[in-house]
Amino acid sequence: MALFKKRTAGKPGEWYYCLEHRKVEEGPDCPGKDRFGPYASPEEARHAMETAAERNLRWENDPRWHDAPSGERADED
């Protein structure tokens, strides 16, 4: 059991969106499991949730990522 936890070192100017605190932070203050980033600006980090939602929607609707053969829907029996 480690007595001291190793802190993640960030670079100046890296911005993150903390999922736990729901705010933009400079540098990785929170654990990696609780944040999105790094982003180049606080404005990009501020829109992290919208960016993730847009990417998820594109992924869910991308036919290349479904297991069903082309022309068939993945949810058909």
N, CA and C of each residue as an Amber inpcrd file, in Angstrom:
protein
   231
   0.8410000  -1.1790000   0.0000000   0.0000000   0.0000000   0.0000000
   0.8810000   1.2350000   0.0000000   0.6520000   2.1150000  -0.9350000
   1.4710000   3.3190000  -1.0520000   1.0530000   4.3480000  -0.0180000
   2.0530000   5.0000000   0.5440000   1.7630000   6.0640000   1.5090000
   1.4580000   7.3880000   0.8240000   2.0570000   7.5730000  -0.3310000
   1.8690000   8.8160000  -1.0660000   1.3380000   8.4950000  -2.4490000
   0.3120000   9.2060000  -2.8480000  -0.2360000   9.0180000  -4.1810000
   0.5100000   9.9030000  -5.1550000   0.8300000   9.3350000  -6.2850000
   1.5130000  10.0970000  -7.3290000   0.5050000  11.0140000  -8.0110000
   0.7960000  12.3090000  -8.0450000  -0.0710000  13.2760000  -8.7040000
   0.2050000  13.2780000 -10.1990000  -0.8550000  13.4130000 -10.9740000
  -0.6990000  13.5460000 -12.4040000  -0.2100000  14.9560000 -12.6900000
   0.8890000  15.0600000 -13.3750000   1.4420000  16.3800000 -13.6920000
   0.8340000  16.8880000 -14.9830000   0.3790000  18.1130000 -14.9490000
  -0.1820000  18.7280000 -16.1350000   0.7300000  19.8100000 -16.6570000
   0.4840000  20.2170000 -17.8720000   1.2510000  21.2920000 -18.4800000
   0.4650000  22.5910000 -18.3400000   1.1330000  23.7000000 -18.1710000
   0.4140000  24.9760000 -18.1230000  -0.3830000  25.1750000 -19.4080000
  -1.5850000  25.6720000 -19.2590000  -2.4250000  25.9120000 -20.4230000
  -3.2850000  24.7350000 -20.8230000  -3.2220000  23.6200000 -20.1000000
  -4.1040000  22.4860000 -20.3690000  -5.3580000  22.6620000 -19.5260000
  -6.4890000  22.5130000 -20.1600000  -7.7650000  22.7020000 -19.4890000
  -8.5550000  21.4060000 -19.4990000  -9.2700000  21.1510000 -18.4230000
 -10.0540000  19.9350000 -18.2530000 -11.4590000  20.2900000 -17.7990000
 -12.3930000  19.3890000 -18.0950000 -13.7400000  19.5250000 -17.5500000
 -13.9040000  18.4300000 -16.5120000 -14.1490000  18.8230000 -15.2610000
 -14.3140000  17.8620000 -14.1770000 -15.7660000  17.4050000 -14.1330000
 -15.9790000  16.0980000 -14.2720000 -17.3180000  15.5310000 -14.2670000
 -17.9250000  15.5300000 -12.8700000 -17.0960000  15.4240000 -11.8540000
 -17.5920000  15.3940000 -10.4800000 -18.0200000  16.7800000 -10.0130000
 -17.1880000  17.7820000 -10.2690000 -17.4780000  19.1410000  -9.8240000
 -18.2570000  19.9530000 -10.8530000 -18.3320000  19.4180000 -12.0880000
 -19.0420000  20.0680000 -13.1970000 -18.5200000  21.4840000 -13.4410000
 -17.1890000  21.5560000 -13.5490000 -16.5750000  22.8500000 -13.8320000
 -15.2710000  22.6710000 -14.5940000 -14.8220000  23.7540000 -15.1840000
 -13.5750000  23.7860000 -15.9420000 -12.4310000  24.0210000 -14.9640000
 -11.3520000  23.2610000 -15.1350000 -10.1840000  23.3910000 -14.2600000
  -8.9280000  23.4500000 -15.1090000  -7.9730000  24.2440000 -14.6820000
  -6.6810000  24.2760000 -15.3630000  -5.7920000  23.2540000 -14.6850000
  -5.2290000  22.3750000 -15.4970000  -4.3950000  21.3070000 -14.9470000
  -5.2610000  20.1750000 -14.4260000  -4.6990000  19.0030000 -14.3230000
  -5.4750000  17.8390000 -13.8760000  -5.5770000  17.7840000 -12.3530000
  -6.4890000  18.5520000 -11.7730000  -6.6630000  18.5460000 -10.3210000
  -7.3940000  17.3030000  -9.8310000  -8.3050000  16.7940000 -10.6210000
  -9.1000000  15.6300000 -10.2240000  -8.5780000  14.3750000 -10.9220000
  -8.9220000  13.1930000 -10.3970000  -8.4770000  11.9380000 -11.0200000
  -8.9570000  11.8210000 -12.4630000  -8.2190000  11.0840000 -13.2560000
  -8.5320000  10.9090000 -14.6670000  -9.9140000  10.3450000 -14.9160000
 -10.4090000   9.5180000 -14.0110000 -11.7350000   8.9230000 -14.1950000
 -12.8490000   9.9550000 -14.0730000 -12.5320000  11.1270000 -13.5320000
 -13.5370000  12.1590000 -13.2980000 -13.4030000  13.3640000 -14.2160000
 -12.6380000  13.2520000 -15.3040000 -12.4430000  14.4450000 -16.1270000
 -12.3450000  14.1200000 -17.6110000 -12.6680000  15.1200000 -18.4170000
 -12.4570000  15.0940000 -19.8570000 -11.3350000  16.0640000 -20.1570000
 -10.4840000  15.7360000 -21.1090000  -9.4410000  16.6610000 -21.5160000
  -8.1350000  15.9430000 -21.7530000  -7.1200000  16.6540000 -22.0760000
  -6.9860000  18.1040000 -21.9870000  -7.5270000  18.8170000 -23.2250000
  -7.9110000  20.0610000 -22.9990000  -8.3550000  20.9520000 -24.0550000
  -7.3920000  22.1270000 -24.1240000  -7.3410000  22.7810000 -25.2710000
  -6.4060000  23.8840000 -25.4850000  -6.8740000  25.1840000 -24.8450000
  -8.1760000  25.3050000 -24.5860000  -8.6910000  26.5490000 -24.0180000
  -9.8040000  26.2350000 -23.0250000 -10.0840000  27.1700000 -22.1260000
 -11.1950000  26.9570000 -21.2010000 -12.5380000  26.8800000 -21.9270000
 -12.6650000  27.5840000 -23.0470000 -13.9130000  27.5480000 -23.8160000
 -14.1720000  26.1440000 -24.3740000 -13.1310000  25.4920000 -24.8940000
 -13.2840000  24.1180000 -25.3860000 -13.6710000  23.1850000 -24.2430000
 -13.0350000  23.3410000 -23.0950000 -13.3480000  22.4970000 -21.9350000
 -14.7730000  22.7290000 -21.4580000 -15.2310000  23.9780000 -21.5300000
 -16.5840000  24.3300000 -21.1050000 -17.6310000  23.5840000 -21.9320000
 -17.3120000  23.2660000 -23.1770000 -18.2510000  22.5690000 -24.0690000
 -17.9670000  21.0730000 -24.1580000 -17.2530000  20.5250000 -23.2000000
 -16.8670000  19.1140000 -23.2340000 -18.0650000  18.1720000 -23.2760000
 -19.0990000  18.4610000 -22.5190000 -20.2620000  17.5740000 -22.4910000
 -21.0060000  17.5950000 -23.8260000 -21.1260000  18.7750000 -24.4480000
 -21.7840000  18.8490000 -25.7540000 -20.9630000  18.1250000 -26.8180000
 -19.6420000  18.2980000 -26.7530000 -18.7580000  17.6190000 -27.6990000
 -18.8890000  16.1080000 -27.5640000 -18.9200000  15.6180000 -26.3250000
 -19.0570000  14.1780000 -26.0930000 -20.4000000  13.6690000 -26.5970000
 -21.4690000  14.4240000 -26.3540000 -22.7980000  14.0050000 -26.8200000
 -22.8500000  13.9410000 -28.3430000 -22.2580000  14.9270000 -29.0230000
 -22.2280000  14.9220000 -30.4860000 -21.4350000  13.7350000 -31.0160000
 -20.2980000  13.4540000 -30.4030000 -19.4800000  12.3130000 -30.8420000
 -20.1910000  11.0000000 -30.5950000 -20.8680000  10.8710000 -29.4660000
 -21.6140000   9.6440000 -29.1760000 -22.7200000   9.4210000 -30.1900000
 -23.4270000  10.4910000 -30.5460000 -24.5020000  10.3820000 -31.5260000
 -23.9670000   9.9590000 -32.8870000 -22.8510000  10.5660000 -33.3030000
 -22.2430000  10.1640000 -34.5840000 -21.8210000   8.7050000 -34.5400000
 -21.2430000   8.2710000 -33.4410000 -20.7870000   6.8830000 -33.3180000
 -21.9710000   5.9200000 -33.3530000 -23.0340000   6.2500000 -32.6390000
 -24.2080000   5.3720000 -32.6030000 -24.8680000   5.2370000 -33.9720000
 -24.7410000   6.2520000 -34.8060000 -25.3750000   6.2300000 -36.1240000
 -24.4160000   5.8790000 -37.2560000 -23.2070000   5.5220000 -36.9330000
 -22.2100000   5.1740000 -37.9480000 -22.3450000   3.6930000 -38.2940000
 -22.7260000   3.3740000 -39.5170000 -22.9400000   1.9650000 -39.8830000
 -21.6700000   1.1230000 -39.8100000 -20.5140000   1.7390000 -39.8440000
 -19.2730000   0.9620000 -39.7720000 -19.0720000   0.3100000 -38.4060000
 -19.7930000   0.7570000 -37.3640000 -19.5760000   0.2510000 -36.0160000
 -20.6410000  -0.7260000 -35.5580000 -21.5140000  -1.1300000 -36.4540000
 -22.5460000  -2.0960000 -36.0930000 -22.1460000  -3.4790000 -36.5900000
 -22.5440000  -4.5190000 -35.8450000 -22.1670000  -5.8880000 -36.1870000
 -23.0520000  -6.5010000 -37.2670000 -24.1890000  -5.9020000 -37.5360000
 -25.1010000  -6.4660000 -38.5270000 -24.5270000  -6.2850000 -39.9260000
 -24.7280000  -7.2630000 -40.7990000 -24.2960000  -7.1020000 -42.1880000
 -24.9900000  -5.9030000 -42.8160000 -24.3880000  -5.3190000 -43.8230000
 -24.9680000  -4.1360000 -44.4530000 -26.3590000  -4.4520000 -44.9790000
 -27.2680000  -3.5060000 -44.8040000 -28.6450000  -3.6960000 -45.2380000
 -29.5410000  -4.2660000 -44.1680000 -28.9830000  -4.7540000 -43.0530000
 -29.7740000  -5.2900000 -41.9500000 -29.5650000  -4.4260000 -40.7330000
 -30.5880000  -4.3490000 -39.9050000 -30.4750000  -3.6000000 -38.6610000
 -29.9210000  -4.5110000 -37.5780000 -29.1350000  -3.9380000 -36.6740000
 -28.5110000  -4.7360000 -35.6100000 -29.5240000  -5.2410000 -34.6000000
 -30.6870000  -4.5740000 -34.4500000 -31.6540000  -4.9890000 -33.4240000
 -32.7000000  -5.9700000 -33.9560000 -32.6200000  -6.4230000 -35.2050000
 -33.5560000  -7.4000000 -35.7510000 -33.1420000  -8.8050000 -35.3460000
 -34.1360000  -9.6560000 -35.1190000 -33.8430000 -11.0620000 -34.7430000
 -33.6940000 -11.9410000 -35.9460000
